[in-house]
PDB file of N, CA, C and O in Angstrom:
ATOM      1  N   UNK A   1     188.378 131.089 100.477  1.00  0.00           N
ATOM      2  CA  UNK A   1     187.606 130.899 101.709  1.00  0.00           C
ATOM      3  C   UNK A   1     186.604 132.047 101.689  1.00  0.00           C
ATOM      4  O   UNK A   1     186.901 133.196 101.493  1.00  0.00           O
ATOM      5  N   UNK A   2     185.335 131.719 101.969  1.00  0.00           N
ATOM      6  CA  UNK A   2     184.312 132.734 102.109  1.00  0.00           C
ATOM      7  C   UNK A   2     183.743 132.734 103.491  1.00  0.00           C
ATOM      8  O   UNK A   2     183.729 131.673 104.087  1.00  0.00           O
ATOM      9  N   UNK A   3     183.281 133.859 103.893  1.00  0.00           N
ATOM     10  CA  UNK A   3     182.735 133.991 105.192  1.00  0.00           C
ATOM     11  C   UNK A   3     183.763 134.211 106.241  1.00  0.00           C
ATOM     12  O   UNK A   3     184.959 134.227 105.998  1.00  0.00           O
ATOM     13  N   UNK A   4     183.347 134.360 107.582  1.00  0.00           N
ATOM     14  CA  UNK A   4     184.205 134.606 108.598  1.00  0.00           C
ATOM     15  C   UNK A   4     185.088 133.390 108.926  1.00  0.00           C
ATOM     16  O   UNK A   4     184.697 132.231 108.831  1.00  0.00           O
ATOM     17  N   UNK A   5     186.454 133.684 109.192  1.00  0.00           N
ATOM     18  CA  UNK A   5     187.359 132.588 109.540  1.00  0.00           C
ATOM     19  C   UNK A   5     187.824 132.944 110.947  1.00  0.00           C
ATOM     20  O   UNK A   5     188.209 134.059 111.303  1.00  0.00           O
ATOM     21  N   UNK A   6     187.735 131.918 111.858  1.00  0.00           N
ATOM     22  CA  UNK A   6     188.223 132.121 113.197  1.00  0.00           C
ATOM     23  C   UNK A   6     189.609 132.638 113.257  1.00  0.00           C
ATOM     24  O   UNK A   6     190.416 132.307 112.309  1.00  0.00           O
ATOM     25  N   UNK A   7     189.988 133.374 114.245  1.00  0.00           N
ATOM     26  CA  UNK A   7     191.333 133.819 114.465  1.00  0.00           C
ATOM     27  C   UNK A   7     192.242 132.665 114.716  1.00  0.00           C
ATOM     28  O   UNK A   7     191.833 131.674 115.317  1.00  0.00           O
ATOM     29  N   UNK A   8     193.395 132.704 114.128  1.00  0.00           N
ATOM     30  CA  UNK A   8     194.433 131.584 114.349  1.00  0.00           C
ATOM     31  C   UNK A   8     195.214 131.332 113.035  1.00  0.00           C
ATOM     32  O   UNK A   8     194.982 132.022 112.053  1.00  0.00           O
ATOM     33  N   UNK A   9     196.153 130.426 113.104  1.00  0.00           N
ATOM     34  CA  UNK A   9     196.972 130.027 111.965  1.00  0.00           C
ATOM     35  C   UNK A   9     196.909 128.506 111.899  1.00  0.00           C
ATOM     36  O   UNK A   9     197.057 127.777 112.819  1.00  0.00           O
ATOM     37  N   UNK A  10     196.523 128.066 110.722  1.00  0.00           N
ATOM     38  CA  UNK A  10     196.461 126.602 110.403  1.00  0.00           C
ATOM     39  C   UNK A  10     197.406 126.173 109.265  1.00  0.00           C
ATOM     40  O   UNK A  10     197.691 126.991 108.415  1.00  0.00           O
ATOM     41  N   UNK A  11     198.037 125.062 109.401  1.00  0.00           N
ATOM     42  CA  UNK A  11     198.838 124.548 108.312  1.00  0.00           C
ATOM     43  C   UNK A  11     198.198 123.365 107.731  1.00  0.00           C
ATOM     44  O   UNK A  11     197.736 122.402 108.399  1.00  0.00           O
ATOM     45  N   UNK A  12     198.055 123.295 106.362  1.00  0.00           N
ATOM     46  CA  UNK A  12     197.487 122.211 105.649  1.00  0.00           C
ATOM     47  C   UNK A  12     198.618 121.562 104.863  1.00  0.00           C
ATOM     48  O   UNK A  12     199.364 122.261 104.184  1.00  0.00           O
ATOM     49  N   UNK A  13     198.726 120.201 104.992  1.00  0.00           N
ATOM     50  CA  UNK A  13     199.719 119.462 104.227  1.00  0.00           C
ATOM     51  C   UNK A  13     199.104 118.349 103.484  1.00  0.00           C
ATOM     52  O   UNK A  13     198.354 117.538 104.106  1.00  0.00           O
ATOM     53  N   UNK A  14     199.316 118.264 102.171  1.00  0.00           N
ATOM     54  CA  UNK A  14     198.771 117.256 101.342  1.00  0.00           C
ATOM     55  C   UNK A  14     199.603 117.107 100.101  1.00  0.00           C
ATOM     56  O   UNK A  14     199.939 118.072  99.504  1.00  0.00           O
ATOM     57  N   UNK A  15     199.836 115.872  99.586  1.00  0.00           N
ATOM     58  CA  UNK A  15     200.512 115.602  98.390  1.00  0.00           C
ATOM     59  C   UNK A  15     201.892 116.313  98.265  1.00  0.00           C
ATOM     60  O   UNK A  15     202.217 116.863  97.189  1.00  0.00           O
ATOM     61  N   UNK A  16     202.630 116.468  99.314  1.00  0.00           N
ATOM     62  CA  UNK A  16     203.898 117.031  99.271  1.00  0.00           C
ATOM     63  C   UNK A  16     203.830 118.585  99.303  1.00  0.00           C
ATOM     64  O   UNK A  16     204.856 119.285  99.125  1.00  0.00           O
ATOM     65  N   UNK A  17     202.729 119.208  99.483  1.00  0.00           N
ATOM     66  CA  UNK A  17     202.493 120.628  99.439  1.00  0.00           C
ATOM     67  C   UNK A  17     202.113 121.007 100.840  1.00  0.00           C
ATOM     68  O   UNK A  17     201.510 120.338 101.573  1.00  0.00           O
ATOM     69  N   UNK A  18     202.429 122.315 101.183  1.00  0.00           N
ATOM     70  CA  UNK A  18     202.009 122.864 102.494  1.00  0.00           C
ATOM     71  C   UNK A  18     201.567 124.328 102.289  1.00  0.00           C
ATOM     72  O   UNK A  18     202.082 125.037 101.459  1.00  0.00           O
ATOM     73  N   UNK A  19     200.543 124.695 103.028  1.00  0.00           N
ATOM     74  CA  UNK A  19     200.103 126.054 103.029  1.00  0.00           C
ATOM     75  C   UNK A  19     199.603 126.418 104.434  1.00  0.00           C
ATOM     76  O   UNK A  19     199.232 125.527 105.215  1.00  0.00           O
ATOM     77  N   UNK A  20     199.681 127.647 104.730  1.00  0.00           N
ATOM     78  CA  UNK A  20     199.184 128.193 106.002  1.00  0.00           C
ATOM     79  C   UNK A  20     197.959 129.128 105.741  1.00  0.00           C
ATOM     80  O   UNK A  20     198.082 129.914 104.815  1.00  0.00           O
ATOM     81  N   UNK A  21     197.014 128.928 106.575  1.00  0.00           N
ATOM     82  CA  UNK A  21     195.792 129.824 106.451  1.00  0.00           C
ATOM     83  C   UNK A  21     195.834 130.672 107.744  1.00  0.00           C
ATOM     84  O   UNK A  21     195.894 130.192 108.825  1.00  0.00           O
ATOM     85  N   UNK A  22     195.795 131.980 107.517  1.00  0.00           N
ATOM     86  CA  UNK A  22     195.761 132.962 108.614  1.00  0.00           C
ATOM     87  C   UNK A  22     194.299 133.472 108.714  1.00  0.00           C
ATOM     88  O   UNK A  22     193.799 134.048 107.817  1.00  0.00           O
ATOM     89  N   UNK A  23     193.722 133.179 109.828  1.00  0.00           N
ATOM     90  CA  UNK A  23     192.297 133.614 110.104  1.00  0.00           C
ATOM     91  C   UNK A  23     192.207 134.985 110.707  1.00  0.00           C
ATOM     92  O   UNK A  23     193.202 135.660 110.939  1.00  0.00           O
ATOM     93  N   UNK A  24     190.975 135.393 111.000  1.00  0.00           N
ATOM     94  CA  UNK A  24     190.815 136.650 111.677  1.00  0.00           C
ATOM     95  C   UNK A  24     190.030 137.598 110.696  1.00  0.00           C
ATOM     96  O   UNK A  24     189.259 137.133 109.853  1.00  0.00           O
ATOM     97  N   UNK A  25     190.169 138.946 110.891  1.00  0.00           N
ATOM     98  CA  UNK A  25     189.413 139.859 110.175  1.00  0.00           C
ATOM     99  C   UNK A  25     189.926 139.987 108.717  1.00  0.00           C
ATOM    100  O   UNK A  25     189.149 140.424 107.815  1.00  0.00           O
ATOM    101  N   UNK A  26     191.158 139.644 108.435  1.00  0.00           N
ATOM    102  CA  UNK A  26     191.710 139.634 107.093  1.00  0.00           C
ATOM    103  C   UNK A  26     192.342 138.385 106.741  1.00  0.00           C
ATOM    104  O   UNK A  26     193.535 138.182 106.660  1.00  0.00           O
ATOM    105  N   UNK A  27     191.480 137.334 106.471  1.00  0.00           N
ATOM    106  CA  UNK A  27     192.102 135.979 106.201  1.00  0.00           C
ATOM    107  C   UNK A  27     192.906 135.948 104.903  1.00  0.00           C
ATOM    108  O   UNK A  27     192.647 136.680 103.973  1.00  0.00           O
ATOM    109  N   UNK A  28     193.983 135.131 104.989  1.00  0.00           N
ATOM    110  CA  UNK A  28     194.853 134.973 103.804  1.00  0.00           C
ATOM    111  C   UNK A  28     195.483 133.625 103.799  1.00  0.00           C
ATOM    112  O   UNK A  28     195.500 132.958 104.845  1.00  0.00           O
ATOM    113  N   UNK A  29     195.946 133.246 102.707  1.00  0.00           N
ATOM    114  CA  UNK A  29     196.682 131.870 102.599  1.00  0.00           C
ATOM    115  C   UNK A  29     198.060 132.160 101.997  1.00  0.00           C
ATOM    116  O   UNK A  29     198.208 132.954 101.147  1.00  0.00           O
ATOM    117  N   UNK A  30     199.047 131.522 102.604  1.00  0.00           N
ATOM    118  CA  UNK A  30     200.475 131.592 102.175  1.00  0.00           C
ATOM    119  C   UNK A  30     200.937 130.164 101.844  1.00  0.00           C
ATOM    120  O   UNK A  30     200.669 129.238 102.680  1.00  0.00           O
ATOM    121  N   UNK A  31     201.749 130.046 100.869  1.00  0.00           N
ATOM    122  CA  UNK A  31     202.390 128.764 100.559  1.00  0.00           C
ATOM    123  C   UNK A  31     203.553 128.497 101.523  1.00  0.00           C
ATOM    124  O   UNK A  31     204.224 129.350 101.862  1.00  0.00           O
ATOM    125  N   UNK A  32     203.793 127.208 101.874  1.00  0.00           N
ATOM    126  CA  UNK A  32     204.956 126.832 102.702  1.00  0.00           C
ATOM    127  C   UNK A  32     204.638 126.506 104.079  1.00  0.00           C
ATOM    128  O   UNK A  32     203.496 126.692 104.622  1.00  0.00           O
ATOM    129  N   UNK A  33     205.664 125.852 104.741  1.00  0.00           N
ATOM    130  CA  UNK A  33     205.526 125.562 106.147  1.00  0.00           C
ATOM    131  C   UNK A  33     205.829 126.791 107.087  1.00  0.00           C
ATOM    132  O   UNK A  33     206.258 127.815 106.607  1.00  0.00           O
ATOM    133  N   UNK A  34     205.609 126.583 108.267  1.00  0.00           N
ATOM    134  CA  UNK A  34     205.896 127.645 109.267  1.00  0.00           C
ATOM    135  C   UNK A  34     205.050 127.340 110.557  1.00  0.00           C
ATOM    136  O   UNK A  34     204.367 126.296 110.621  1.00  0.00           O
ATOM    137  N   UNK A  35     205.191 128.258 111.521  1.00  0.00           N
ATOM    138  CA  UNK A  35     204.468 128.108 112.769  1.00  0.00           C
ATOM    139  C   UNK A  35     202.954 128.216 112.491  1.00  0.00           C
ATOM    140  O   UNK A  35     202.513 128.909 111.711  1.00  0.00           O
ATOM    141  N   UNK A  36     202.271 127.339 113.287  1.00  0.00           N
ATOM    142  CA  UNK A  36     200.769 127.297 113.182  1.00  0.00           C
ATOM    143  C   UNK A  36     200.176 126.781 114.502  1.00  0.00           C
ATOM    144  O   UNK A  36     200.912 126.071 115.241  1.00  0.00           O
ATOM    145  N   UNK A  37     198.962 127.144 114.820  1.00  0.00           N
ATOM    146  CA  UNK A  37     198.319 126.742 116.000  1.00  0.00           C
ATOM    147  C   UNK A  37     198.025 125.195 115.927  1.00  0.00           C
ATOM    148  O   UNK A  37     197.963 124.509 116.882  1.00  0.00           O
ATOM    149  N   UNK A  38     197.784 124.769 114.697  1.00  0.00           N
ATOM    150  CA  UNK A  38     197.512 123.358 114.438  1.00  0.00           C
ATOM    151  C   UNK A  38     197.761 123.032 113.051  1.00  0.00           C
ATOM    152  O   UNK A  38     197.860 123.856 112.271  1.00  0.00           O
ATOM    153  N   UNK A  39     197.876 121.691 112.723  1.00  0.00           N
ATOM    154  CA  UNK A  39     198.215 121.221 111.415  1.00  0.00           C
ATOM    155  C   UNK A  39     197.207 120.207 111.039  1.00  0.00           C
ATOM    156  O   UNK A  39     196.797 119.355 111.890  1.00  0.00           O
ATOM    157  N   UNK A  40     196.770 120.248 109.767  1.00  0.00           N
ATOM    158  CA  UNK A  40     195.894 119.179 109.223  1.00  0.00           C
ATOM    159  C   UNK A  40     196.589 118.512 108.027  1.00  0.00           C
ATOM    160  O   UNK A  40     197.026 119.203 107.141  1.00  0.00           O
ATOM    161  N   UNK A  41     196.849 117.219 108.212  1.00  0.00           N
ATOM    162  CA  UNK A  41     197.529 116.557 107.154  1.00  0.00           C
ATOM    163  C   UNK A  41     196.674 115.372 106.608  1.00  0.00           C
ATOM    164  O   UNK A  41     195.987 114.713 107.344  1.00  0.00           O
ATOM    165  N   UNK A  42     196.761 115.068 105.319  1.00  0.00           N
ATOM    166  CA  UNK A  42     196.039 114.048 104.615  1.00  0.00           C
ATOM    167  C   UNK A  42     196.394 114.046 103.149  1.00  0.00           C
ATOM    168  O   UNK A  42     197.146 114.853 102.644  1.00  0.00           O
ATOM    169  N   UNK A  43     195.799 113.129 102.468  1.00  0.00           N
ATOM    170  CA  UNK A  43     195.970 113.058 101.053  1.00  0.00           C
ATOM    171  C   UNK A  43     195.241 114.246 100.449  1.00  0.00           C
ATOM    172  O   UNK A  43     194.308 114.741 101.033  1.00  0.00           O
ATOM    173  N   UNK A  44     195.697 114.695  99.279  1.00  0.00           N
ATOM    174  CA  UNK A  44     194.947 115.743  98.600  1.00  0.00           C
ATOM    175  C   UNK A  44     193.502 115.350  98.334  1.00  0.00           C
ATOM    176  O   UNK A  44     192.560 116.124  98.529  1.00  0.00           O
ATOM    177  N   UNK A  45     193.238 114.070  98.021  1.00  0.00           N
ATOM    178  CA  UNK A  45     191.895 113.563  97.833  1.00  0.00           C
ATOM    179  C   UNK A  45     191.048 113.699  99.072  1.00  0.00           C
ATOM    180  O   UNK A  45     189.905 114.177  99.004  1.00  0.00           O
ATOM    181  N   UNK A  46     191.668 113.381 100.208  1.00  0.00           N
ATOM    182  CA  UNK A  46     190.842 113.511 101.449  1.00  0.00           C
ATOM    183  C   UNK A  46     190.579 114.912 101.815  1.00  0.00           C
ATOM    184  O   UNK A  46     189.458 115.307 102.285  1.00  0.00           O
ATOM    185  N   UNK A  47     191.475 115.884 101.569  1.00  0.00           N
ATOM    186  CA  UNK A  47     191.217 117.340 101.825  1.00  0.00           C
ATOM    187  C   UNK A  47     190.129 117.863 100.898  1.00  0.00           C
ATOM    188  O   UNK A  47     189.326 118.607 101.310  1.00  0.00           O
ATOM    189  N   UNK A  48     190.231 117.489  99.659  1.00  0.00           N
ATOM    190  CA  UNK A  48     189.186 117.883  98.615  1.00  0.00           C
ATOM    191  C   UNK A  48     187.836 117.386  99.053  1.00  0.00           C
ATOM    192  O   UNK A  48     186.872 118.068  99.036  1.00  0.00           O
ATOM    193  N   UNK A  49     187.793 116.139  99.468  1.00  0.00           N
ATOM    194  CA  UNK A  49     186.465 115.569  99.918  1.00  0.00           C
ATOM    195  C   UNK A  49     185.901 116.353 101.128  1.00  0.00           C
ATOM    196  O   UNK A  49     184.690 116.582 101.225  1.00  0.00           O
ATOM    197  N   UNK A  50     186.812 116.759 102.004  1.00  0.00           N
ATOM    198  CA  UNK A  50     186.266 117.549 103.161  1.00  0.00           C
ATOM    199  C   UNK A  50     185.766 118.945 102.685  1.00  0.00           C
ATOM    200  O   UNK A  50     184.740 119.354 103.129  1.00  0.00           O
ATOM    201  N   UNK A  51     186.495 119.529 101.744  1.00  0.00           N
ATOM    202  CA  UNK A  51     186.039 120.800 101.275  1.00  0.00           C
ATOM    203  C   UNK A  51     184.691 120.638 100.438  1.00  0.00           C
ATOM    204  O   UNK A  51     183.887 121.584 100.460  1.00  0.00           O
ATOM    205  N   UNK A  52     184.396 119.489  99.915  1.00  0.00           N
ATOM    206  CA  UNK A  52     183.147 119.230  99.144  1.00  0.00           C
ATOM    207  C   UNK A  52     182.030 118.791 100.079  1.00  0.00           C
ATOM    208  O   UNK A  52     180.929 118.529  99.589  1.00  0.00           O
ATOM    209  N   UNK A  53     182.296 118.602 101.361  1.00  0.00           N
ATOM    210  CA  UNK A  53     181.195 118.274 102.190  1.00  0.00           C
ATOM    211  C   UNK A  53     181.326 116.994 103.078  1.00  0.00           C
ATOM    212  O   UNK A  53     180.479 116.715 103.798  1.00  0.00           O
ATOM    213  N   UNK A  54     182.376 116.285 102.991  1.00  0.00           N
ATOM    214  CA  UNK A  54     182.588 115.065 103.816  1.00  0.00           C
ATOM    215  C   UNK A  54     182.731 115.529 105.291  1.00  0.00           C
ATOM    216  O   UNK A  54     183.204 116.605 105.550  1.00  0.00           O
ATOM    217  N   UNK A  55     182.279 114.689 106.170  1.00  0.00           N
ATOM    218  CA  UNK A  55     182.302 115.038 107.660  1.00  0.00           C
ATOM    219  C   UNK A  55     183.701 115.092 108.156  1.00  0.00           C
ATOM    220  O   UNK A  55     184.414 114.124 108.059  1.00  0.00           O
ATOM    221  N   UNK A  56     184.116 116.226 108.783  1.00  0.00           N
ATOM    222  CA  UNK A  56     185.501 116.290 109.239  1.00  0.00           C
ATOM    223  C   UNK A  56     185.807 115.385 110.501  1.00  0.00           C
ATOM    224  O   UNK A  56     186.900 114.828 110.534  1.00  0.00           O
ATOM    225  N   UNK A  57     184.812 115.161 111.285  1.00  0.00           N
ATOM    226  CA  UNK A  57     185.080 114.287 112.497  1.00  0.00           C
ATOM    227  C   UNK A  57     185.270 112.920 112.021  1.00  0.00           C
ATOM    228  O   UNK A  57     186.208 112.118 112.491  1.00  0.00           O
ATOM    229  N   UNK A  58     184.451 112.379 111.101  1.00  0.00           N
ATOM    230  CA  UNK A  58     184.566 111.019 110.526  1.00  0.00           C
ATOM    231  C   UNK A  58     185.936 110.869 109.893  1.00  0.00           C
ATOM    232  O   UNK A  58     186.559 109.823 109.929  1.00  0.00           O
ATOM    233  N   UNK A  59     186.366 111.876 109.139  1.00  0.00           N
ATOM    234  CA  UNK A  59     187.694 111.747 108.409  1.00  0.00           C
ATOM    235  C   UNK A  59     188.739 111.680 109.458  1.00  0.00           C
ATOM    236  O   UNK A  59     189.786 110.934 109.254  1.00  0.00           O
ATOM    237  N   UNK A  60     188.635 112.437 110.564  1.00  0.00           N
ATOM    238  CA  UNK A  60     189.715 112.374 111.557  1.00  0.00           C
ATOM    239  C   UNK A  60     189.672 111.074 112.282  1.00  0.00           C
ATOM    240  O   UNK A  60     190.708 110.416 112.461  1.00  0.00           O
ATOM    241  N   UNK A  61     188.488 110.669 112.702  1.00  0.00           N
ATOM    242  CA  UNK A  61     188.413 109.386 113.512  1.00  0.00           C
ATOM    243  C   UNK A  61     188.705 108.214 112.629  1.00  0.00           C
ATOM    244  O   UNK A  61     189.284 107.165 113.069  1.00  0.00           O
ATOM    245  N   UNK A  62     188.462 108.305 111.276  1.00  0.00           N
ATOM    246  CA  UNK A  62     188.757 107.178 110.352  1.00  0.00           C
ATOM    247  C   UNK A  62     190.189 107.127 109.897  1.00  0.00           C
ATOM    248  O   UNK A  62     190.600 106.325 109.107  1.00  0.00           O
ATOM    249  N   UNK A  63     191.026 108.130 110.286  1.00  0.00           N
ATOM    250  CA  UNK A  63     192.446 108.188 109.958  1.00  0.00           C
ATOM    251  C   UNK A  63     192.763 108.763 108.530  1.00  0.00           C
ATOM    252  O   UNK A  63     193.841 108.615 108.100  1.00  0.00           O
ATOM    253  N   UNK A  64     191.709 109.325 107.862  1.00  0.00           N
ATOM    254  CA  UNK A  64     191.950 109.870 106.524  1.00  0.00           C
ATOM    255  C   UNK A  64     192.710 111.205 106.655  1.00  0.00           C
ATOM    256  O   UNK A  64     193.382 111.663 105.712  1.00  0.00           O
ATOM    257  N   UNK A  65     192.499 111.909 107.703  1.00  0.00           N
ATOM    258  CA  UNK A  65     193.285 113.158 108.021  1.00  0.00           C
ATOM    259  C   UNK A  65     193.855 113.048 109.410  1.00  0.00           C
ATOM    260  O   UNK A  65     193.335 112.447 110.299  1.00  0.00           O
ATOM    261  N   UNK A  66     195.019 113.679 109.632  1.00  0.00           N
ATOM    262  CA  UNK A  66     195.707 113.723 110.969  1.00  0.00           C
ATOM    263  C   UNK A  66     195.679 115.111 111.463  1.00  0.00           C
ATOM    264  O   UNK A  66     195.921 116.073 110.646  1.00  0.00           O
ATOM    265  N   UNK A  67     195.351 115.307 112.702  1.00  0.00           N
ATOM    266  CA  UNK A  67     195.347 116.691 113.299  1.00  0.00           C
ATOM    267  C   UNK A  67     196.454 116.696 114.306  1.00  0.00           C
ATOM    268  O   UNK A  67     196.628 115.857 115.163  1.00  0.00           O
ATOM    269  N   UNK A  68     197.195 117.812 114.276  1.00  0.00           N
ATOM    270  CA  UNK A  68     198.308 118.065 115.221  1.00  0.00           C
ATOM    271  C   UNK A  68     198.041 119.399 115.912  1.00  0.00           C
ATOM    272  O   UNK A  68     197.702 120.340 115.231  1.00  0.00           O
ATOM    273  N   UNK A  69     198.356 119.542 117.175  1.00  0.00           N
ATOM    274  CA  UNK A  69     198.003 120.746 117.914  1.00  0.00           C
ATOM    275  C   UNK A  69     196.627 120.763 118.453  1.00  0.00           C
ATOM    276  O   UNK A  69     196.132 119.628 118.929  1.00  0.00           O
ATOM    277  N   UNK A  70     195.960 121.745 118.412  1.00  0.00           N
ATOM    278  CA  UNK A  70     194.597 121.913 118.987  1.00  0.00           C
ATOM    279  C   UNK A  70     193.595 121.343 118.028  1.00  0.00           C
ATOM    280  O   UNK A  70     193.235 121.925 116.993  1.00  0.00           O
ATOM    281  N   UNK A  71     193.039 120.112 118.388  1.00  0.00           N
ATOM    282  CA  UNK A  71     192.021 119.559 117.414  1.00  0.00           C
ATOM    283  C   UNK A  71     190.725 120.275 117.304  1.00  0.00           C
ATOM    284  O   UNK A  71     190.171 120.229 116.249  1.00  0.00           O
ATOM    285  N   UNK A  72     190.328 121.006 118.388  1.00  0.00           N
ATOM    286  CA  UNK A  72     189.104 121.781 118.243  1.00  0.00           C
ATOM    287  C   UNK A  72     189.258 122.932 117.142  1.00  0.00           C
ATOM    288  O   UNK A  72     188.344 123.295 116.410  1.00  0.00           O
ATOM    289  N   UNK A  73     190.444 123.550 117.177  1.00  0.00           N
ATOM    290  CA  UNK A  73     190.734 124.570 116.210  1.00  0.00           C
ATOM    291  C   UNK A  73     190.825 124.045 114.787  1.00  0.00           C
ATOM    292  O   UNK A  73     190.303 124.608 113.901  1.00  0.00           O
ATOM    293  N   UNK A  74     191.347 122.909 114.657  1.00  0.00           N
ATOM    294  CA  UNK A  74     191.460 122.218 113.413  1.00  0.00           C
ATOM    295  C   UNK A  74     190.025 121.861 112.862  1.00  0.00           C
ATOM    296  O   UNK A  74     189.746 122.155 111.641  1.00  0.00           O
ATOM    297  N   UNK A  75     189.235 121.351 113.705  1.00  0.00           N
ATOM    298  CA  UNK A  75     187.827 121.010 113.286  1.00  0.00           C
ATOM    299  C   UNK A  75     187.028 122.253 112.928  1.00  0.00           C
ATOM    300  O   UNK A  75     186.213 122.269 112.059  1.00  0.00           O
ATOM    301  N   UNK A  76     187.303 123.399 113.577  1.00  0.00           N
ATOM    302  CA  UNK A  76     186.604 124.603 113.349  1.00  0.00           C
ATOM    303  C   UNK A  76     187.023 125.079 111.910  1.00  0.00           C
ATOM    304  O   UNK A  76     186.146 125.535 111.148  1.00  0.00           O
ATOM    305  N   UNK A  77     188.298 124.976 111.468  1.00  0.00           N
ATOM    306  CA  UNK A  77     188.695 125.362 110.134  1.00  0.00           C
ATOM    307  C   UNK A  77     188.064 124.389 109.146  1.00  0.00           C
ATOM    308  O   UNK A  77     187.551 124.899 108.103  1.00  0.00           O
ATOM    309  N   UNK A  78     188.018 123.133 109.416  1.00  0.00           N
ATOM    310  CA  UNK A  78     187.402 122.146 108.423  1.00  0.00           C
ATOM    311  C   UNK A  78     186.003 122.533 108.184  1.00  0.00           C
ATOM    312  O   UNK A  78     185.482 122.429 107.069  1.00  0.00           O
ATOM    313  N   UNK A  79     185.266 122.977 109.221  1.00  0.00           N
ATOM    314  CA  UNK A  79     183.865 123.368 109.071  1.00  0.00           C
ATOM    315  C   UNK A  79     183.749 124.569 108.168  1.00  0.00           C
ATOM    316  O   UNK A  79     182.891 124.644 107.328  1.00  0.00           O
ATOM    317  N   UNK A  80     184.679 125.574 108.349  1.00  0.00           N
ATOM    318  CA  UNK A  80     184.717 126.741 107.445  1.00  0.00           C
ATOM    319  C   UNK A  80     184.964 126.344 106.033  1.00  0.00           C
ATOM    320  O   UNK A  80     184.349 126.868 105.093  1.00  0.00           O
ATOM    321  N   UNK A  81     185.900 125.439 105.818  1.00  0.00           N
ATOM    322  CA  UNK A  81     186.190 125.034 104.361  1.00  0.00           C
ATOM    323  C   UNK A  81     185.072 124.404 103.672  1.00  0.00           C
ATOM    324  O   UNK A  81     184.939 124.365 102.485  1.00  0.00           O
ATOM    325  N   UNK A  82     184.090 123.809 104.431  1.00  0.00           N
ATOM    326  CA  UNK A  82     182.970 123.131 103.828  1.00  0.00           C
ATOM    327  C   UNK A  82     181.894 124.169 103.279  1.00  0.00           C
ATOM    328  O   UNK A  82     181.029 123.776 102.602  1.00  0.00           O
ATOM    329  N   UNK A  83     182.047 125.489 103.611  1.00  0.00           N
ATOM    330  CA  UNK A  83     181.007 126.430 103.178  1.00  0.00           C
ATOM    331  C   UNK A  83     181.091 126.580 101.683  1.00  0.00           C
ATOM    332  O   UNK A  83     182.089 126.631 101.040  1.00  0.00           O
TER     333      UNK A  83
END
């Protein structure tokens, strides 16, 4: 992850794997499940497409990714991942 990451904790789940992204002044990524402000779930292919520039809102509305918790916070992270 490059650039500023909003404060918060996100959980990404894809292909049987889970990771949490901790934002703020010292962003980091940890493997595994745990508490998070929101969760983004989808196939590994869908999440890679988002990281490569696919529109996050279209992926959400089209059912390729599921957002749980605060959807605005989830969309903010998806925008950061596209950088």
